[in-house]
Amino acid sequence: MSAARPALYIDQAETMRARDIATHVPTITAGDQVAQAVRVMAVSRLPGLIVVDARSRPWAVLPGTQVLRLAVPASYQEDPALVRTVDEDHADRFWQELADRTVGDCAPRRLVKPVTVAADATLFEVAALMAREHSPLVAVVDESGVLVGAITLDRLITSLAVFGPDD
């Protein structure tokens, strides 16, 4: 009697690694304007953004909801009643008020460790990390911690479905 295989089983001889499915994605820095960061995410159709430092090492991996938090002032996030007091004309223009705000200015005071995996991580490791961290985007780094690519949830699921074991 053989043991049951995990749902994400891939034969060890054919194990795909993070580097095999990682793709190049545009990145931002803490000095970039929030409006530019949101545009990068929207135009690239990404589920989030990777913020890198001057050495191309991930400083933060921000899921889309966290990018949105950069754009909406904290006082409005904390008080829904306050949001309802803003008239429609001003509500539509809040985007313009981001002109001078940088990602670093708006980032949470306590940044959590960026969601990263080594380039040689298995897809099962990537899936477990995404599930644990609730992140639809993972930065893939080399031995020095330098960004080599990223894996989106969509890319991971597609890779598992296409390259996984046959039913």
Coordinates of N, CA, C and O in Angstrom, one line a residue:
M1 N 0.8 -1.2 0.0 CA 0.0 0.0 0.0 C 0.9 1.2 0.0 O 1.8 1.4 0.8
S2 N 0.7 2.1 -0.9 CA 1.5 3.3 -1.0 C 0.9 4.5 -0.2 O -0.3 4.5 0.0
A3 N 1.8 5.3 0.3 CA 1.3 6.5 1.1 C 0.7 7.5 0.2 O 1.1 7.7 -1.0
A4 N -0.3 8.2 0.7 CA -1.0 9.3 -0.1 C 0.0 10.4 -0.3 O 0.8 10.8 0.5
R5 N 0.0 11.0 -1.5 CA 0.8 12.1 -1.9 C 0.2 13.4 -1.5 O -1.1 13.5 -1.5
P6 N 1.0 14.4 -1.1 CA 0.4 15.7 -0.8 C -0.3 16.3 -2.1 O 0.1 15.9 -3.2
A7 N -1.2 17.2 -1.9 CA -1.9 17.7 -3.1 C -1.0 18.4 -4.1 O -1.3 18.4 -5.3
L8 N 0.1 19.0 -3.6 CA 1.0 19.7 -4.5 C 2.2 18.8 -4.9 O 3.3 19.3 -5.1
Y9 N 2.1 17.5 -4.9 CA 3.2 16.6 -5.2 C 3.7 16.8 -6.6 O 3.0 16.8 -7.6
I10 N 5.0 16.9 -6.7 CA 5.7 16.9 -8.0 C 6.9 15.9 -7.9 O 7.6 16.0 -6.9
D11 N 7.0 15.0 -8.8 CA 8.1 14.0 -8.7 C 9.4 14.7 -8.5 O 9.8 15.7 -9.2
Q12 N 10.2 14.2 -7.6 CA 11.5 14.9 -7.2 C 12.4 15.0 -8.4 O 13.2 15.9 -8.5
A13 N 12.4 14.0 -9.4 CA 13.3 14.1 -10.5 C 12.9 15.3 -11.4 O 13.7 15.8 -12.2
E14 N 11.7 15.8 -11.3 CA 11.2 16.9 -12.1 C 10.8 18.1 -11.3 O 10.0 18.9 -11.8
T15 N 11.3 18.2 -10.1 CA 10.9 19.3 -9.2 C 11.2 20.6 -9.8 O 12.3 20.9 -10.2
M16 N 10.2 21.4 -10.0 CA 10.3 22.8 -10.4 C 10.7 23.6 -9.2 O 10.3 23.4 -8.1
R17 N 11.5 24.6 -9.5 CA 12.0 25.5 -8.5 C 11.5 26.9 -8.8 O 11.0 27.2 -9.9
A18 N 11.6 27.7 -7.7 CA 11.1 29.1 -7.8 C 11.7 29.8 -9.0 O 11.0 30.5 -9.8
R19 N 13.0 29.6 -9.3 CA 13.6 30.3 -10.4 C 13.0 29.9 -11.7 O 13.1 30.7 -12.7
D20 N 12.4 28.7 -11.8 CA 11.9 28.2 -13.1 C 10.6 29.0 -13.5 O 10.3 29.0 -14.7
I21 N 9.9 29.5 -12.5 CA 8.6 30.2 -12.9 C 8.6 31.7 -12.5 O 7.7 32.4 -12.8
A22 N 9.7 32.1 -11.9 CA 9.8 33.5 -11.5 C 9.9 34.4 -12.8 O 10.5 34.0 -13.8
T23 N 9.2 35.5 -12.7 CA 9.3 36.4 -13.9 C 9.8 37.8 -13.4 O 9.8 38.1 -12.3
H24 N 10.3 38.6 -14.4 CA 10.7 39.9 -14.1 C 9.5 40.8 -13.9 O 8.5 40.7 -14.6
V25 N 9.5 41.6 -12.8 CA 8.4 42.5 -12.5 C 9.0 43.9 -12.3 O 10.1 43.9 -11.7
P26 N 8.3 44.9 -12.6 CA 8.8 46.2 -12.2 C 8.8 46.4 -10.7 O 7.9 45.8 -10.0
T27 N 9.8 47.1 -10.2 CA 9.9 47.3 -8.8 C 9.8 48.8 -8.5 O 9.9 49.6 -9.4
I28 N 9.6 49.2 -7.2 CA 9.6 50.5 -6.8 C 10.6 50.7 -5.6 O 11.1 49.7 -5.1
T29 N 10.9 51.9 -5.3 CA 11.7 52.2 -4.1 C 10.9 53.0 -3.1 O 9.9 53.6 -3.4
A30 N 11.5 53.1 -1.9 CA 10.8 53.9 -0.9 C 10.7 55.4 -1.3 O 9.8 56.1 -0.8
G31 N 11.6 55.8 -2.1 CA 11.5 57.2 -2.6 C 10.6 57.5 -3.7 O 10.4 58.7 -4.0
D32 N 10.0 56.5 -4.3 CA 9.0 56.7 -5.4 C 7.7 57.2 -4.8 O 7.3 56.9 -3.7
Q33 N 7.0 58.0 -5.6 CA 5.7 58.6 -5.2 C 4.7 57.5 -5.2 O 4.7 56.6 -6.0
V34 N 3.8 57.6 -4.2 CA 2.7 56.6 -4.1 C 1.9 56.5 -5.3 O 1.6 55.4 -5.8
A35 N 1.6 57.6 -6.0 CA 0.8 57.6 -7.2 C 1.5 56.8 -8.3 O 0.8 56.0 -9.0
Q36 N 2.8 57.0 -8.4 CA 3.6 56.2 -9.4 C 3.5 54.7 -9.0 O 3.4 53.9 -9.9
A37 N 3.6 54.4 -7.8 CA 3.6 53.0 -7.3 C 2.3 52.3 -7.7 O 2.3 51.2 -8.2
V38 N 1.2 53.0 -7.5 CA -0.1 52.5 -7.8 C -0.2 52.3 -9.3 O -0.8 51.3 -9.8
R39 N 0.3 53.3 -10.1 CA 0.3 53.2 -11.6 C 1.1 52.0 -12.0 O 0.6 51.2 -12.9
V40 N 2.2 51.7 -11.5 CA 3.1 50.6 -11.8 C 2.3 49.3 -11.6 O 2.3 48.4 -12.5
M41 N 1.6 49.2 -10.5 CA 0.9 48.0 -10.1 C -0.3 47.8 -11.1 O -0.5 46.7 -11.6
A42 N -1.0 48.9 -11.4 CA -2.1 48.8 -12.3 C -1.7 48.5 -13.7 O -2.3 47.6 -14.4
V43 N -0.8 49.2 -14.3 CA -0.4 49.0 -15.7 C 0.2 47.6 -15.9 O 0.0 47.0 -16.9
S44 N 1.0 47.1 -14.9 CA 1.6 45.8 -15.0 C 0.7 44.7 -14.6 O 1.0 43.5 -14.6
R45 N -0.5 45.0 -14.1 CA -1.5 44.1 -13.7 C -1.0 43.1 -12.6 O -1.1 41.9 -12.7
L46 N -0.3 43.7 -11.6 CA 0.3 42.9 -10.5 C -0.6 42.9 -9.3 O -1.4 43.8 -9.1
P47 N -0.5 41.8 -8.6 CA -1.4 41.7 -7.3 C -0.7 42.4 -6.2 O -1.2 42.4 -5.0
G48 N 0.4 43.1 -6.4 CA 1.1 43.8 -5.4 C 2.4 44.4 -5.9 O 2.6 44.4 -7.1
L49 N 3.2 44.9 -5.0 CA 4.5 45.5 -5.5 C 5.6 45.1 -4.6 O 5.5 44.8 -3.4
I50 N 6.8 45.0 -5.2 CA 8.0 44.8 -4.5 C 8.8 46.1 -4.4 O 9.1 46.7 -5.4
V51 N 9.1 46.5 -3.1 CA 9.9 47.7 -2.9 C 11.3 47.2 -2.6 O 11.5 46.3 -1.8
V52 N 12.2 47.7 -3.4 CA 13.6 47.3 -3.3 C 14.5 48.5 -2.7 O 14.1 49.7 -2.9
D53 N 15.6 48.1 -2.1 CA 16.6 49.1 -1.7 C 17.5 49.5 -2.8 O 17.4 48.9 -3.9
A54 N 18.6 50.2 -2.5 CA 19.5 50.7 -3.5 C 20.3 49.5 -4.1 O 20.9 49.6 -5.2
R55 N 20.4 48.4 -3.4 CA 21.1 47.2 -3.9 C 20.2 46.1 -4.5 O 20.6 45.0 -4.6
S56 N 19.0 46.5 -4.8 CA 18.0 45.6 -5.4 C 17.6 44.5 -4.5 O 17.2 43.4 -4.9
R57 N 17.7 44.7 -3.2 CA 17.2 43.7 -2.2 C 15.8 44.1 -1.8 O 15.5 45.3 -1.5
P58 N 14.9 43.2 -1.7 CA 13.5 43.5 -1.3 C 13.5 44.1 0.1 O 14.1 43.6 1.1
W59 N 12.9 45.3 0.2 CA 12.7 46.0 1.5 C 11.3 45.7 2.0 O 11.1 45.6 3.2
A60 N 10.4 45.5 1.1 CA 9.0 45.2 1.4 C 8.3 44.5 0.2 O 8.7 44.8 -0.9
V61 N 7.4 43.6 0.5 CA 6.6 43.0 -0.5 C 5.1 43.4 -0.1 O 4.7 42.9 0.9
L62 N 4.5 44.2 -0.9 CA 3.2 44.8 -0.5 C 2.1 44.2 -1.4 O 2.0 44.5 -2.6
P63 N 1.2 43.4 -0.8 CA 0.0 42.9 -1.5 C -0.8 44.2 -1.9 O -0.6 45.3 -1.3
G64 N -1.6 44.1 -2.9 CA -2.4 45.2 -3.4 C -3.2 45.9 -2.4 O -3.3 47.2 -2.4
T65 N -3.7 45.2 -1.4 CA -4.5 45.9 -0.3 C -3.5 46.8 0.5 O -4.0 47.9 0.9
Q66 N -2.3 46.4 0.6 CA -1.3 47.3 1.3 C -0.9 48.5 0.5 O -0.7 49.6 1.0
V67 N -0.8 48.3 -0.8 CA -0.6 49.4 -1.7 C -1.7 50.4 -1.6 O -1.5 51.6 -1.5
L68 N -2.9 49.9 -1.6 CA -4.1 50.8 -1.4 C -4.0 51.6 -0.1 O -4.3 52.8 0.0
R69 N -3.5 50.9 1.0 CA -3.4 51.6 2.3 C -2.4 52.7 2.2 O -2.5 53.7 2.9
L70 N -1.4 52.6 1.3 CA -0.5 53.8 1.1 C -1.2 55.0 0.6 O -0.9 56.1 0.9
A71 N -2.2 54.7 -0.2 CA -2.9 55.8 -0.9 C -4.0 56.5 -0.1 O -4.4 57.6 -0.3
V72 N -4.6 55.7 0.8 CA -5.7 56.3 1.7 C -5.1 56.7 3.0 O -4.6 55.9 3.7
P73 N -5.3 58.0 3.4 CA -4.8 58.4 4.7 C -5.3 57.6 5.8 O -6.5 57.2 5.8
A74 N -4.4 57.3 6.8 CA -4.7 56.5 7.9 C -6.0 56.9 8.7 O -6.8 56.1 9.1
S75 N -6.2 58.2 8.8 CA -7.4 58.7 9.6 C -8.7 58.2 8.9 O -9.7 57.9 9.6
Y76 N -8.7 58.1 7.6 CA -9.9 57.6 6.9 C -10.0 56.1 6.9 O -11.1 55.6 6.9
Q77 N -8.9 55.4 7.0 CA -9.0 54.0 7.1 C -9.5 53.6 8.5 O -10.2 52.6 8.6
E78 N -9.2 54.3 9.5 CA -9.6 54.0 10.8 C -11.0 54.4 11.2 O -11.6 53.9 12.1
D79 N -11.6 55.4 10.4 CA -12.9 55.9 10.8 C -13.8 56.0 9.6 O -13.9 57.0 8.9
P80 N -14.7 55.0 9.3 CA -15.6 55.0 8.2 C -16.6 56.2 8.2 O -16.9 56.7 7.2
A81 N -16.9 56.6 9.4 CA -17.8 57.8 9.5 C -17.1 59.0 9.0 O -17.8 59.9 8.4
L82 N -15.8 59.2 9.2 CA -15.1 60.3 8.7 C -15.1 60.3 7.1 O -15.3 61.3 6.5
V83 N -15.0 59.1 6.5 CA -15.0 59.0 5.1 C -16.4 59.5 4.5 O -16.4 60.2 3.5
R84 N -17.4 59.2 5.2 CA -18.8 59.6 4.7 C -19.0 61.1 4.8 O -19.9 61.7 4.2
T85 N -18.1 61.9 5.5 CA -18.3 63.3 5.6 C -17.6 64.0 4.4 O -17.8 65.2 4.2
V86 N -16.8 63.3 3.6 CA -16.1 63.9 2.5 C -17.1 63.9 1.3 O -17.7 62.9 0.9
D87 N -17.3 65.1 0.7 CA -18.2 65.2 -0.4 C -17.7 64.6 -1.6 O -16.5 64.3 -1.7
E88 N -18.5 64.3 -2.6 CA -18.2 63.5 -3.7 C -17.0 64.1 -4.6 O -16.1 63.4 -5.0
D89 N -17.1 65.4 -4.7 CA -16.1 66.1 -5.5 C -14.7 65.9 -4.9 O -13.7 65.6 -5.6
H90 N -14.6 66.1 -3.6 CA -13.3 65.9 -2.9 C -12.9 64.4 -2.8 O -11.7 64.1 -2.9
A91 N -13.8 63.5 -2.7 CA -13.5 62.1 -2.7 C -12.9 61.7 -4.0 O -12.0 60.8 -4.0
D92 N -13.4 62.2 -5.1 CA -12.8 61.9 -6.4 C -11.4 62.5 -6.6 O -10.7 62.0 -7.5
R93 N -11.1 63.5 -5.9 CA -9.8 64.1 -6.0 C -8.7 63.7 -5.1 O -7.6 64.2 -5.1
F94 N -9.0 62.8 -4.2 CA -8.0 62.4 -3.2 C -6.8 61.8 -3.8 O -5.7 62.0 -3.3
W95 N -6.9 61.3 -5.0 CA -5.8 60.8 -5.8 C -4.7 61.9 -6.0 O -3.5 61.6 -6.0
Q96 N -5.2 63.1 -6.3 CA -4.3 64.2 -6.7 C -3.5 64.6 -5.4 O -2.4 65.2 -5.6
E97 N -4.0 64.4 -4.3 CA -3.3 64.8 -3.0 C -2.1 63.9 -2.7 O -1.3 64.2 -1.8
L98 N -1.9 62.8 -3.5 CA -0.8 61.9 -3.3 C 0.5 62.4 -4.0 O 1.6 61.8 -3.8
A99 N 0.4 63.5 -4.7 CA 1.5 64.0 -5.5 C 2.9 64.0 -4.8 O 3.9 63.7 -5.4
D100 N 2.9 64.5 -3.6 CA 4.2 64.7 -2.9 C 4.5 63.5 -1.9 O 5.5 63.6 -1.2
R101 N 3.6 62.6 -1.7 CA 3.8 61.5 -0.8 C 4.6 60.4 -1.4 O 4.3 59.9 -2.5
T102 N 5.6 59.9 -0.7 CA 6.4 58.8 -1.2 C 6.0 57.5 -0.5 O 5.4 57.5 0.6
V103 N 6.4 56.4 -1.1 CA 6.1 55.1 -0.5 C 6.7 55.0 0.9 O 6.1 54.5 1.8
G104 N 7.9 55.5 1.1 CA 8.6 55.5 2.4 C 7.8 56.3 3.4 O 7.7 56.0 4.6
D105 N 7.2 57.5 3.0 CA 6.4 58.3 3.9 C 5.2 57.6 4.4 O 4.8 57.8 5.5
C106 N 4.6 56.8 3.5 CA 3.3 56.2 3.8 C 3.4 54.7 4.3 O 2.4 54.1 4.7
A107 N 4.6 54.1 4.2 CA 4.8 52.7 4.6 C 4.5 52.6 6.1 O 4.7 53.5 6.9
P108 N 4.0 51.4 6.5 CA 3.8 51.2 7.9 C 5.0 51.4 8.7 O 6.1 51.1 8.2
R109 N 4.9 51.9 9.9 CA 6.1 52.2 10.8 C 6.8 50.9 11.1 O 8.0 50.9 11.1
R110 N 6.1 49.8 11.3 CA 6.7 48.5 11.5 C 6.6 47.6 10.3 O 5.5 47.0 10.1
L111 N 7.6 47.6 9.5 CA 7.5 46.8 8.3 C 7.8 45.3 8.7 O 8.7 45.1 9.5
V112 N 7.1 44.4 8.2 CA 7.3 43.0 8.4 C 8.4 42.6 7.4 O 8.6 43.2 6.4
K113 N 9.0 41.5 7.7 CA 10.1 40.9 6.8 C 9.4 40.7 5.4 O 8.3 40.2 5.3
P114 N 10.1 41.1 4.4 CA 9.6 40.9 3.0 C 9.3 39.4 2.8 O 10.1 38.5 3.2
V115 N 8.3 39.1 2.0 CA 7.9 37.8 1.6 C 8.8 37.3 0.5 O 8.6 37.7 -0.6
T116 N 9.9 36.6 0.9 CA 10.9 36.2 -0.1 C 11.1 34.7 0.0 O 10.9 34.1 1.0
V117 N 11.6 34.1 -1.2 CA 12.0 32.7 -1.2 C 13.3 32.7 -2.0 O 13.6 33.5 -2.8
A118 N 14.1 31.7 -1.7 CA 15.4 31.5 -2.4 C 15.0 31.0 -3.8 O 14.0 30.3 -4.0
A119 N 15.9 31.2 -4.7 CA 15.6 30.8 -6.1 C 15.5 29.3 -6.3 O 14.8 28.8 -7.1
D120 N 16.1 28.5 -5.3 CA 16.0 27.1 -5.4 C 14.9 26.5 -4.6 O 14.7 25.3 -4.5
A121 N 14.0 27.3 -4.1 CA 12.8 26.8 -3.3 C 11.9 26.0 -4.2 O 11.7 26.4 -5.4
T122 N 11.3 25.0 -3.7 CA 10.3 24.3 -4.5 C 9.0 25.0 -4.6 O 8.7 26.0 -3.8
L123 N 8.1 24.6 -5.5 CA 6.9 25.3 -5.6 C 6.0 25.1 -4.4 O 5.2 25.9 -4.1
F124 N 6.2 23.9 -3.8 CA 5.4 23.6 -2.6 C 5.8 24.6 -1.5 O 5.0 25.1 -0.7
E125 N 7.1 25.0 -1.4 CA 7.6 25.9 -0.4 C 7.0 27.3 -0.7 O 6.6 28.1 0.2
V126 N 6.9 27.7 -2.0 CA 6.3 28.9 -2.4 C 4.9 29.0 -2.0 O 4.4 30.0 -1.5
A127 N 4.2 27.9 -2.3 CA 2.7 27.8 -2.0 C 2.5 28.0 -0.5 O 1.6 28.7 -0.1
A128 N 3.3 27.3 0.3 CA 3.1 27.3 1.7 C 3.4 28.7 2.3 O 2.7 29.2 3.1
L129 N 4.4 29.4 1.7 CA 4.7 30.8 2.1 C 3.6 31.7 1.8 O 3.2 32.5 2.6
M130 N 3.1 31.6 0.5 CA 2.0 32.5 0.1 C 0.8 32.3 1.1 O 0.1 33.3 1.5
A131 N 0.5 31.0 1.4 CA -0.7 30.8 2.2 C -0.5 31.3 3.6 O -1.3 31.9 4.2
R132 N 0.7 31.1 4.2 CA 1.0 31.5 5.5 C 1.0 33.0 5.7 O 0.5 33.6 6.6
E133 N 1.6 33.7 4.7 CA 1.7 35.2 4.7 C 0.6 35.9 4.1 O 0.6 37.2 4.1
H134 N -0.4 35.2 3.5 CA -1.5 35.8 2.9 C -1.1 36.8 1.8 O -1.6 37.9 1.6
S135 N -0.1 36.4 1.0 CA 0.5 37.3 0.0 C 0.4 36.7 -1.4 O 0.9 35.6 -1.6
P136 N -0.2 37.4 -2.3 CA -0.3 36.9 -3.7 C 0.9 37.2 -4.5 O 0.9 37.0 -5.7
L137 N 2.0 37.7 -3.9 CA 3.2 38.0 -4.6 C 4.4 37.6 -3.7 O 4.4 38.0 -2.5
V138 N 5.4 36.9 -4.2 CA 6.6 36.5 -3.5 C 7.8 37.0 -4.3 O 7.9 36.8 -5.5
A139 N 8.7 37.6 -3.6 CA 10.0 38.0 -4.2 C 10.9 36.8 -4.2 O 11.1 36.1 -3.2
V140 N 11.6 36.5 -5.4 CA 12.6 35.4 -5.5 C 14.0 36.1 -5.4 O 14.2 37.0 -6.2
V141 N 14.8 35.6 -4.5 CA 16.1 36.2 -4.3 C 17.2 35.2 -4.5 O 17.0 34.0 -4.3
D142 N 18.4 35.7 -4.8 CA 19.6 34.8 -5.0 C 20.3 34.7 -3.6 O 19.7 35.2 -2.6
E143 N 21.4 34.1 -3.6 CA 22.1 33.8 -2.3 C 22.5 35.1 -1.6 O 22.7 35.1 -0.4
S144 N 22.6 36.2 -2.3 CA 23.0 37.5 -1.7 C 21.8 38.3 -1.2 O 21.9 39.4 -0.7
G145 N 20.6 37.7 -1.5 CA 19.4 38.5 -1.1 C 18.9 39.4 -2.2 O 18.0 40.2 -2.0
V146 N 19.6 39.4 -3.4 CA 19.2 40.3 -4.5 C 18.0 39.7 -5.2 O 18.0 38.5 -5.5
L147 N 17.1 40.6 -5.6 CA 15.9 40.2 -6.3 C 16.3 39.6 -7.7 O 17.0 40.3 -8.5
V148 N 15.8 38.4 -8.0 CA 16.0 37.9 -9.3 C 14.7 37.7 -10.1 O 14.7 37.4 -11.3
G149 N 13.6 37.9 -9.4 CA 12.2 37.8 -10.1 C 11.2 37.7 -9.0 O 11.4 37.9 -7.8
A150 N 10.0 37.4 -9.5 CA 8.8 37.3 -8.6 C 7.9 36.3 -9.1 O 7.9 35.9 -10.2
I151 N 7.1 35.8 -8.1 CA 6.1 34.8 -8.5 C 4.7 35.3 -8.0 O 4.6 35.7 -6.8
T152 N 3.8 35.4 -8.9 CA 2.4 35.8 -8.5 C 1.6 34.6 -8.2 O 2.0 33.5 -8.6
L153 N 0.5 34.8 -7.4 CA -0.3 33.6 -7.1 C -0.9 33.0 -8.4 O -0.9 31.8 -8.5
D154 N -1.2 33.8 -9.3 CA -1.7 33.3 -10.6 C -0.7 32.5 -11.3 O -1.0 31.4 -11.8
R155 N 0.5 32.9 -11.3 CA 1.6 32.2 -12.0 C 1.9 30.9 -11.3 O 2.1 29.8 -11.9
L156 N 1.8 30.9 -10.0 CA 2.1 29.6 -9.2 C 0.9 28.6 -9.5 O 1.2 27.5 -9.8
I157 N -0.3 29.1 -9.4 CA -1.4 28.2 -9.6 C -1.4 27.6 -11.0 O -1.6 26.4 -11.2
T158 N -1.1 28.5 -12.0 CA -1.0 28.0 -13.4 C 0.1 27.0 -13.5 O -0.1 25.9 -14.2
S159 N 1.2 27.2 -13.0 CA 2.3 26.3 -13.1 C 2.0 25.0 -12.4 O 2.3 23.9 -13.0
L160 N 1.4 25.0 -11.3 CA 1.0 23.7 -10.6 C 0.0 23.0 -11.4 O 0.0 21.7 -11.6
A161 N -1.0 23.7 -12.0 CA -2.0 23.0 -12.8 C -1.5 22.4 -14.1 O -1.8 21.3 -14.5
V162 N -0.6 23.2 -14.8 CA -0.1 22.7 -16.1 C 1.0 21.7 -15.9 O 1.1 20.7 -16.6
F163 N 1.9 21.9 -14.9 CA 3.1 21.0 -14.8 C 2.9 20.0 -13.7 O 3.9 19.2 -13.4
G164 N 1.8 20.0 -12.9 CA 1.6 19.0 -11.9 C 1.3 17.6 -12.4 O 1.3 17.4 -13.6
P165 N 1.1 16.6 -11.5 CA 0.8 15.3 -12.0 C -0.5 15.2 -12.7 O -1.4 16.0 -12.4
D166 N -0.5 14.3 -13.6 CA -1.8 14.1 -14.4 C -2.8 13.5 -13.5 O -2.5 12.7 -12.6
D167 N -4.1 13.8 -13.8 CA -5.2 13.2 -13.0 C -5.5 11.8 -13.4 O -5.3 11.3 -14.4

